[in-house]
Amino acid sequence: MRKTLLAFAACLALAAPTLAQEQAPPPAGANGGAPAVQPDAQPVPQAVTQAPTNPPMTGPQILISTSMGNITLQLDSVRAPKSVANVLRYVKEKHYDNTAFYRVAKGFVIQMGSFDANGKGRGIHPGGVPLEANNGLSNLRGTVALGRADEPDSATAEFYINLADNTPLDHKADDPGNTTGYAVFGQVTSGMDVVDAIGQVPTGDNGPMPGQAPVTPIIVKKVSLLK
């Protein structure tokens, strides 16, 4: 499992967006100040960039009760049926109860699944979930997606919540099948303030993700099906 998680961490690190280079200032006018404007010049309409959004999600809801507060997820069993069924199986088996948010990558993701507060892993079902990244859902802020290793169909119980719009984690446009990206299967509908608070806690090396383990463990007390 450690190998799978480290591979996932490496994939996410490579996929994380890079900082944009600083843009050069606009050319100055003859007087060294703002560029000169022609008296009869008309303002040029600026294109309106619409923020990316996901379509409404349909399916059951789950409640993640943590030591820092509650988080409610709306799952999408229409667009990600296999991913949702996989997570619900682990929920019904109480796999997530008394585990921890073991990874905090500030400004990127928080992650939970199969490790407790001491970094001890628990057993997972053999085999992986067929990748459903090509389902029309994007890794936008507040969405939840399955973690996986290098192989497309390798996801198990691990999932992460996006702290920002992480579209580099989406299915690639030039991939005709389902071999790239990470499958979004739900959305935070309540408790995003808790998610953000977890995303700001101090981190250290005491966990499966060196440098990204909360210094004070964030306990997942229970994950339960709401409806």
PDB file of C-alpha atoms in Angstrom:
ATOM      1  CA  MET A   1       0.000   0.000   0.000  1.00  0.00           C
ATOM      2  CA  ARG A   2       2.870   2.389   0.773  1.00  0.00           C
ATOM      3  CA  LYS A   3       4.175   1.865  -2.770  1.00  0.00           C
ATOM      4  CA  THR A   4       0.743   2.744  -4.155  1.00  0.00           C
ATOM      5  CA  LEU A   5       0.473   5.897  -2.045  1.00  0.00           C
ATOM      6  CA  LEU A   6       3.955   7.100  -2.917  1.00  0.00           C
ATOM      7  CA  ALA A   7       3.267   6.531  -6.587  1.00  0.00           C
ATOM      8  CA  PHE A   8       0.041   8.526  -6.212  1.00  0.00           C
ATOM      9  CA  ALA A   9       1.937  11.331  -4.485  1.00  0.00           C
ATOM     10  CA  ALA A  10       4.462  11.452  -7.294  1.00  0.00           C
ATOM     11  CA  CYS A  11       1.710  11.564  -9.928  1.00  0.00           C
ATOM     12  CA  LEU A  12      -0.037  14.416  -8.141  1.00  0.00           C
ATOM     13  CA  ALA A  13       3.190  16.329  -7.686  1.00  0.00           C
ATOM     14  CA  LEU A  14       3.868  16.103 -11.411  1.00  0.00           C
ATOM     15  CA  ALA A  15       0.313  17.094 -12.226  1.00  0.00           C
ATOM     16  CA  ALA A  16       0.237  20.118  -9.932  1.00  0.00           C
ATOM     17  CA  PRO A  17       0.080  23.383 -11.862  1.00  0.00           C
ATOM     18  CA  THR A  18       3.300  25.399 -12.004  1.00  0.00           C
ATOM     19  CA  LEU A  19       3.543  29.062 -11.079  1.00  0.00           C
ATOM     20  CA  ALA A  20       3.043  31.397 -13.971  1.00  0.00           C
ATOM     21  CA  GLN A  21       6.024  33.500 -14.969  1.00  0.00           C
ATOM     22  CA  GLU A  22       5.831  37.153 -14.071  1.00  0.00           C
ATOM     23  CA  GLN A  23       4.394  39.207 -16.887  1.00  0.00           C
ATOM     24  CA  ALA A  24       6.394  42.170 -18.205  1.00  0.00           C
ATOM     25  CA  PRO A  25       4.766  45.564 -17.503  1.00  0.00           C
ATOM     26  CA  PRO A  26       3.002  47.265 -20.398  1.00  0.00           C
ATOM     27  CA  PRO A  27       5.135  49.704 -22.414  1.00  0.00           C
ATOM     28  CA  ALA A  28       5.217  53.224 -21.028  1.00  0.00           C
ATOM     29  CA  GLY A  29       4.283  56.331 -22.973  1.00  0.00           C
ATOM     30  CA  ALA A  30       6.717  59.003 -24.094  1.00  0.00           C
ATOM     31  CA  ASN A  31       6.592  60.700 -20.710  1.00  0.00           C
ATOM     32  CA  GLY A  32       7.532  57.512 -18.895  1.00  0.00           C
ATOM     33  CA  GLY A  33       4.061  57.124 -17.401  1.00  0.00           C
ATOM     34  CA  ALA A  34       0.996  55.346 -18.715  1.00  0.00           C
ATOM     35  CA  PRO A  35       0.777  54.649 -22.472  1.00  0.00           C
ATOM     36  CA  ALA A  36      -0.686  57.525 -24.454  1.00  0.00           C
ATOM     37  CA  VAL A  37      -4.372  57.101 -25.396  1.00  0.00           C
ATOM     38  CA  GLN A  38      -5.813  58.473 -28.638  1.00  0.00           C
ATOM     39  CA  PRO A  39      -8.613  60.969 -27.896  1.00  0.00           C
ATOM     40  CA  ASP A  40     -11.095  59.145 -30.097  1.00  0.00           C
ATOM     41  CA  ALA A  41     -10.049  55.636 -29.085  1.00  0.00           C
ATOM     42  CA  GLN A  42     -12.918  53.386 -28.085  1.00  0.00           C
ATOM     43  CA  PRO A  43     -12.531  50.923 -25.200  1.00  0.00           C
ATOM     44  CA  VAL A  44     -11.967  47.382 -26.365  1.00  0.00           C
ATOM     45  CA  PRO A  45     -14.496  44.929 -24.885  1.00  0.00           C
ATOM     46  CA  GLN A  46     -12.819  42.382 -22.650  1.00  0.00           C
ATOM     47  CA  ALA A  47     -13.700  38.731 -23.016  1.00  0.00           C
ATOM     48  CA  VAL A  48     -15.516  37.359 -20.004  1.00  0.00           C
ATOM     49  CA  THR A  49     -13.912  34.218 -18.665  1.00  0.00           C
ATOM     50  CA  GLN A  50     -16.440  31.970 -16.985  1.00  0.00           C
ATOM     51  CA  ALA A  51     -15.248  29.932 -14.044  1.00  0.00           C
ATOM     52  CA  PRO A  52     -15.346  26.178 -14.679  1.00  0.00           C
ATOM     53  CA  THR A  53     -18.185  24.280 -13.050  1.00  0.00           C
ATOM     54  CA  ASN A  54     -19.384  20.711 -12.738  1.00  0.00           C
ATOM     55  CA  PRO A  55     -22.919  19.556 -13.558  1.00  0.00           C
ATOM     56  CA  PRO A  56     -25.228  18.763 -10.621  1.00  0.00           C
ATOM     57  CA  MET A  57     -24.416  15.425  -8.990  1.00  0.00           C
ATOM     58  CA  THR A  58     -27.015  12.757  -8.283  1.00  0.00           C
ATOM     59  CA  GLY A  59     -26.702   9.962  -5.765  1.00  0.00           C
ATOM     60  CA  PRO A  60     -26.316   9.198  -2.051  1.00  0.00           C
ATOM     61  CA  GLN A  61     -24.674  11.444   0.521  1.00  0.00           C
ATOM     62  CA  ILE A  62     -22.107  10.498   3.144  1.00  0.00           C
ATOM     63  CA  LEU A  63     -21.062  12.270   6.333  1.00  0.00           C
ATOM     64  CA  ILE A  64     -17.416  12.347   7.409  1.00  0.00           C
ATOM     65  CA  SER A  65     -17.234  13.090  11.147  1.00  0.00           C
ATOM     66  CA  THR A  66     -13.749  14.324  12.060  1.00  0.00           C
ATOM     67  CA  SER A  67     -11.997  15.682  15.132  1.00  0.00           C
ATOM     68  CA  MET A  68     -12.200  19.137  13.487  1.00  0.00           C
ATOM     69  CA  GLY A  69     -15.848  19.008  12.406  1.00  0.00           C
ATOM     70  CA  ASN A  70     -18.208  17.405   9.913  1.00  0.00           C
ATOM     71  CA  ILE A  71     -17.945  17.200   6.134  1.00  0.00           C
ATOM     72  CA  THR A  72     -20.879  16.161   3.928  1.00  0.00           C
ATOM     73  CA  LEU A  73     -20.273  14.741   0.456  1.00  0.00           C
ATOM     74  CA  GLN A  74     -22.785  14.502  -2.377  1.00  0.00           C
ATOM     75  CA  LEU A  75     -21.784  11.477  -4.464  1.00  0.00           C
ATOM     76  CA  ASP A  76     -22.494  11.051  -8.182  1.00  0.00           C
ATOM     77  CA  SER A  77     -23.612   7.486  -8.810  1.00  0.00           C
ATOM     78  CA  VAL A  78     -24.748   8.440 -12.326  1.00  0.00           C
ATOM     79  CA  ARG A  79     -21.387   9.574 -13.719  1.00  0.00           C
ATOM     80  CA  ALA A  80     -19.122   7.547 -11.422  1.00  0.00           C
ATOM     81  CA  PRO A  81     -21.151   4.441 -10.472  1.00  0.00           C
ATOM     82  CA  LYS A  82     -18.195   2.105  -9.886  1.00  0.00           C
ATOM     83  CA  SER A  83     -16.239   4.648  -7.869  1.00  0.00           C
ATOM     84  CA  VAL A  84     -19.269   5.425  -5.700  1.00  0.00           C
ATOM     85  CA  ALA A  85     -20.103   1.738  -5.185  1.00  0.00           C
ATOM     86  CA  ASN A  86     -16.501   1.131  -4.142  1.00  0.00           C
ATOM     87  CA  VAL A  87     -16.508   3.917  -1.542  1.00  0.00           C
ATOM     88  CA  LEU A  88     -19.921   2.897  -0.209  1.00  0.00           C
ATOM     89  CA  ARG A  89     -18.683  -0.667   0.268  1.00  0.00           C
ATOM     90  CA  TYR A  90     -15.870   0.628   2.462  1.00  0.00           C
ATOM     91  CA  VAL A  91     -18.298   2.919   4.314  1.00  0.00           C
ATOM     92  CA  LYS A  92     -20.689   0.025   5.064  1.00  0.00           C
ATOM     93  CA  GLU A  93     -17.777  -2.090   6.269  1.00  0.00           C
ATOM     94  CA  LYS A  94     -16.723   0.768   8.613  1.00  0.00           C
ATOM     95  CA  HIS A  95     -13.315   0.744   6.969  1.00  0.00           C
ATOM     96  CA  TYR A  96     -12.901   4.505   7.367  1.00  0.00           C
ATOM     97  CA  ASP A  97     -13.967   4.686  11.033  1.00  0.00           C
ATOM     98  CA  ASN A  98     -11.108   5.685  13.362  1.00  0.00           C
ATOM     99  CA  THR A  99      -8.714   6.409  10.505  1.00  0.00           C
ATOM    100  CA  ALA A 100      -7.196   9.845   9.822  1.00  0.00           C
ATOM    101  CA  PHE A 101      -6.633  12.510   7.219  1.00  0.00           C
ATOM    102  CA  TYR A 102      -3.036  11.427   6.793  1.00  0.00           C
ATOM    103  CA  ARG A 103      -2.052  13.829   4.015  1.00  0.00           C
ATOM    104  CA  VAL A 104      -2.285  17.618   3.851  1.00  0.00           C
ATOM    105  CA  ALA A 105      -0.750  19.188   0.744  1.00  0.00           C
ATOM    106  CA  LYS A 106      -1.392  22.869   1.351  1.00  0.00           C
ATOM    107  CA  GLY A 107      -3.288  24.607  -1.428  1.00  0.00           C
ATOM    108  CA  PHE A 108      -3.679  21.287  -3.228  1.00  0.00           C
ATOM    109  CA  VAL A 109      -5.474  18.352  -1.545  1.00  0.00           C
ATOM    110  CA  ILE A 110      -6.226  16.614   1.729  1.00  0.00           C
ATOM    111  CA  GLN A 111      -6.366  12.821   1.669  1.00  0.00           C
ATOM    112  CA  MET A 112      -7.776   9.964   3.754  1.00  0.00           C
ATOM    113  CA  GLY A 113      -8.513   6.275   3.403  1.00  0.00           C
ATOM    114  CA  SER A 114      -6.659   3.439   5.083  1.00  0.00           C
ATOM    115  CA  PHE A 115      -4.272   4.833   7.719  1.00  0.00           C
ATOM    116  CA  ASP A 116      -4.903   5.571  11.378  1.00  0.00           C
ATOM    117  CA  ALA A 117      -3.408   8.358  13.503  1.00  0.00           C
ATOM    118  CA  ASN A 118      -0.252   6.283  14.083  1.00  0.00           C
ATOM    119  CA  GLY A 119       0.340   5.715  10.386  1.00  0.00           C
ATOM    120  CA  LYS A 120      -0.764   2.097  10.614  1.00  0.00           C
ATOM    121  CA  GLY A 121      -2.551   0.869   7.484  1.00  0.00           C
ATOM    122  CA  ARG A 122      -5.562  -1.391   7.365  1.00  0.00           C
ATOM    123  CA  GLY A 123      -6.477  -4.049   4.846  1.00  0.00           C
ATOM    124  CA  ILE A 124      -8.122  -3.239   1.526  1.00  0.00           C
ATOM    125  CA  HIS A 125     -10.014  -5.347  -0.991  1.00  0.00           C
ATOM    126  CA  PRO A 126      -7.830  -6.954  -3.662  1.00  0.00           C
ATOM    127  CA  GLY A 127      -8.026  -5.573  -7.169  1.00  0.00           C
ATOM    128  CA  GLY A 128      -8.710  -2.012  -8.217  1.00  0.00           C
ATOM    129  CA  VAL A 129     -11.634   0.075  -9.389  1.00  0.00           C
ATOM    130  CA  PRO A 130     -12.014   0.667 -13.141  1.00  0.00           C
ATOM    131  CA  LEU A 131     -10.963   4.267 -13.798  1.00  0.00           C
ATOM    132  CA  GLU A 132     -13.903   6.618 -14.400  1.00  0.00           C
ATOM    133  CA  ALA A 133     -11.970   9.838 -14.989  1.00  0.00           C
ATOM    134  CA  ASN A 134     -13.628  10.350 -18.380  1.00  0.00           C
ATOM    135  CA  ASN A 135     -17.017  11.093 -16.855  1.00  0.00           C
ATOM    136  CA  GLY A 136     -17.405  14.824 -17.463  1.00  0.00           C
ATOM    137  CA  LEU A 137     -16.498  15.802 -13.888  1.00  0.00           C
ATOM    138  CA  SER A 138     -13.479  17.990 -13.189  1.00  0.00           C
ATOM    139  CA  ASN A 139     -11.124  18.176 -10.186  1.00  0.00           C
ATOM    140  CA  LEU A 140     -12.443  21.540  -9.055  1.00  0.00           C
ATOM    141  CA  ARG A 141     -12.237  22.983  -5.560  1.00  0.00           C
ATOM    142  CA  GLY A 142     -14.393  20.964  -3.170  1.00  0.00           C
ATOM    143  CA  THR A 143     -14.660  17.885  -5.357  1.00  0.00           C
ATOM    144  CA  VAL A 144     -13.607  14.457  -4.143  1.00  0.00           C
ATOM    145  CA  ALA A 145     -11.754  11.890  -6.257  1.00  0.00           C
ATOM    146  CA  LEU A 146     -10.197   8.461  -5.885  1.00  0.00           C
ATOM    147  CA  GLY A 147      -6.447   8.191  -5.453  1.00  0.00           C
ATOM    148  CA  ARG A 148      -4.602   5.575  -7.467  1.00  0.00           C
ATOM    149  CA  ALA A 149      -1.150   4.318  -8.441  1.00  0.00           C
ATOM    150  CA  ASP A 150       0.416   4.530 -11.904  1.00  0.00           C
ATOM    151  CA  GLU A 151      -1.940   1.910 -13.356  1.00  0.00           C
ATOM    152  CA  PRO A 152      -5.337   3.345 -14.392  1.00  0.00           C
ATOM    153  CA  ASP A 153      -7.491   0.726 -12.641  1.00  0.00           C
ATOM    154  CA  SER A 154      -5.628   0.692  -9.316  1.00  0.00           C
ATOM    155  CA  ALA A 155      -7.825   2.808  -7.008  1.00  0.00           C
ATOM    156  CA  THR A 156      -8.948   1.252  -3.717  1.00  0.00           C
ATOM    157  CA  ALA A 157     -10.122   3.019  -0.539  1.00  0.00           C
ATOM    158  CA  GLU A 158      -8.015   6.197  -0.747  1.00  0.00           C
ATOM    159  CA  PHE A 159      -9.641   9.459  -1.772  1.00  0.00           C
ATOM    160  CA  TYR A 160      -8.791  13.142  -1.655  1.00  0.00           C
ATOM    161  CA  ILE A 161     -10.636  16.460  -1.495  1.00  0.00           C
ATOM    162  CA  ASN A 162      -9.425  19.258  -3.755  1.00  0.00           C
ATOM    163  CA  LEU A 163      -8.489  22.477  -1.961  1.00  0.00           C
ATOM    164  CA  ALA A 164      -8.272  24.346  -5.281  1.00  0.00           C
ATOM    165  CA  ASP A 165      -9.151  23.909  -8.940  1.00  0.00           C
ATOM    166  CA  ASN A 166      -6.742  21.096  -9.885  1.00  0.00           C
ATOM    167  CA  THR A 167      -7.682  20.591 -13.526  1.00  0.00           C
ATOM    168  CA  PRO A 168      -4.271  19.035 -14.409  1.00  0.00           C
ATOM    169  CA  LEU A 169      -5.602  15.986 -12.527  1.00  0.00           C
ATOM    170  CA  ASP A 170      -8.465  15.586 -15.023  1.00  0.00           C
ATOM    171  CA  HIS A 171      -8.788  13.075 -17.829  1.00  0.00           C
ATOM    172  CA  LYS A 172      -6.646  14.213 -20.769  1.00  0.00           C
ATOM    173  CA  ALA A 173      -8.433  15.388 -23.912  1.00  0.00           C
ATOM    174  CA  ASP A 174      -6.203  13.282 -26.169  1.00  0.00           C
ATOM    175  CA  ASP A 175      -6.995  10.078 -24.253  1.00  0.00           C
ATOM    176  CA  PRO A 176      -9.832   8.269 -26.098  1.00  0.00           C
ATOM    177  CA  GLY A 177     -10.404   5.870 -23.210  1.00  0.00           C
ATOM    178  CA  ASN A 178     -10.032   5.897 -19.439  1.00  0.00           C
ATOM    179  CA  THR A 179      -6.297   5.702 -18.794  1.00  0.00           C
ATOM    180  CA  THR A 180      -5.458   9.219 -17.588  1.00  0.00           C
ATOM    181  CA  GLY A 181      -6.584  11.473 -14.771  1.00  0.00           C
ATOM    182  CA  TYR A 182      -8.252  10.862 -11.426  1.00  0.00           C
ATOM    183  CA  ALA A 183     -11.931   9.994 -11.139  1.00  0.00           C
ATOM    184  CA  VAL A 184     -14.092  12.649  -9.468  1.00  0.00           C
ATOM    185  CA  PHE A 185     -17.062  10.973  -7.786  1.00  0.00           C
ATOM    186  CA  GLY A 186     -18.486  13.593  -5.465  1.00  0.00           C
ATOM    187  CA  GLN A 187     -18.583  17.128  -4.099  1.00  0.00           C
ATOM    188  CA  VAL A 188     -18.452  18.732  -0.648  1.00  0.00           C
ATOM    189  CA  THR A 189     -21.876  20.229   0.039  1.00  0.00           C
ATOM    190  CA  SER A 190     -21.331  21.149   3.697  1.00  0.00           C
ATOM    191  CA  GLY A 191     -18.219  21.589   5.792  1.00  0.00           C
ATOM    192  CA  MET A 192     -15.876  23.183   3.263  1.00  0.00           C
ATOM    193  CA  ASP A 193     -14.737  25.411   6.125  1.00  0.00           C
ATOM    194  CA  VAL A 194     -13.626  22.234   7.911  1.00  0.00           C
ATOM    195  CA  VAL A 195     -11.816  21.065   4.762  1.00  0.00           C
ATOM    196  CA  ASP A 196     -10.009  24.408   4.514  1.00  0.00           C
ATOM    197  CA  ALA A 197      -9.087  24.313   8.212  1.00  0.00           C
ATOM    198  CA  ILE A 198      -7.611  20.822   7.802  1.00  0.00           C
ATOM    199  CA  GLY A 199      -5.738  22.115   4.760  1.00  0.00           C
ATOM    200  CA  GLN A 200      -3.928  24.678   6.951  1.00  0.00           C
ATOM    201  CA  VAL A 201      -2.727  22.519   9.848  1.00  0.00           C
ATOM    202  CA  PRO A 202       1.029  22.189  10.547  1.00  0.00           C
ATOM    203  CA  THR A 203       2.567  19.130   8.899  1.00  0.00           C
ATOM    204  CA  GLY A 204       5.569  16.883   9.467  1.00  0.00           C
ATOM    205  CA  ASP A 205       7.007  13.502   8.574  1.00  0.00           C
ATOM    206  CA  ASN A 206       5.069  11.157  10.876  1.00  0.00           C
ATOM    207  CA  GLY A 207       2.971   9.395   8.250  1.00  0.00           C
ATOM    208  CA  PRO A 208       2.928   7.667   4.859  1.00  0.00           C
ATOM    209  CA  MET A 209       3.455  10.990   3.059  1.00  0.00           C
ATOM    210  CA  PRO A 210       6.691  12.553   4.408  1.00  0.00           C
ATOM    211  CA  GLY A 211       6.340  16.272   4.987  1.00  0.00           C
ATOM    212  CA  GLN A 212       2.559  16.166   4.572  1.00  0.00           C
ATOM    213  CA  ALA A 213       1.391  14.386   7.723  1.00  0.00           C
ATOM    214  CA  PRO A 214      -0.564  16.558  10.187  1.00  0.00           C
ATOM    215  CA  VAL A 215       1.497  17.114  13.348  1.00  0.00           C
ATOM    216  CA  THR A 216      -1.693  16.792  15.386  1.00  0.00           C
ATOM    217  CA  PRO A 217      -3.656  13.867  13.932  1.00  0.00           C
ATOM    218  CA  ILE A 218      -6.966  14.695  12.220  1.00  0.00           C
ATOM    219  CA  ILE A 219      -9.132  11.771  13.290  1.00  0.00           C
ATOM    220  CA  VAL A 220     -11.915  10.449  11.065  1.00  0.00           C
ATOM    221  CA  LYS A 221     -14.271   9.328  13.804  1.00  0.00           C
ATOM    222  CA  LYS A 222     -16.875   7.830  11.502  1.00  0.00           C
ATOM    223  CA  VAL A 223     -18.094   7.870   7.909  1.00  0.00           C
ATOM    224  CA  SER A 224     -21.806   7.186   7.547  1.00  0.00           C
ATOM    225  CA  LEU A 225     -24.365   6.969   4.756  1.00  0.00           C
ATOM    226  CA  LEU A 226     -26.992   9.714   5.008  1.00  0.00           C
ATOM    227  CA  LYS A 227     -29.339   8.811   2.149  1.00  0.00           C
TER     228      LYS A 227
END
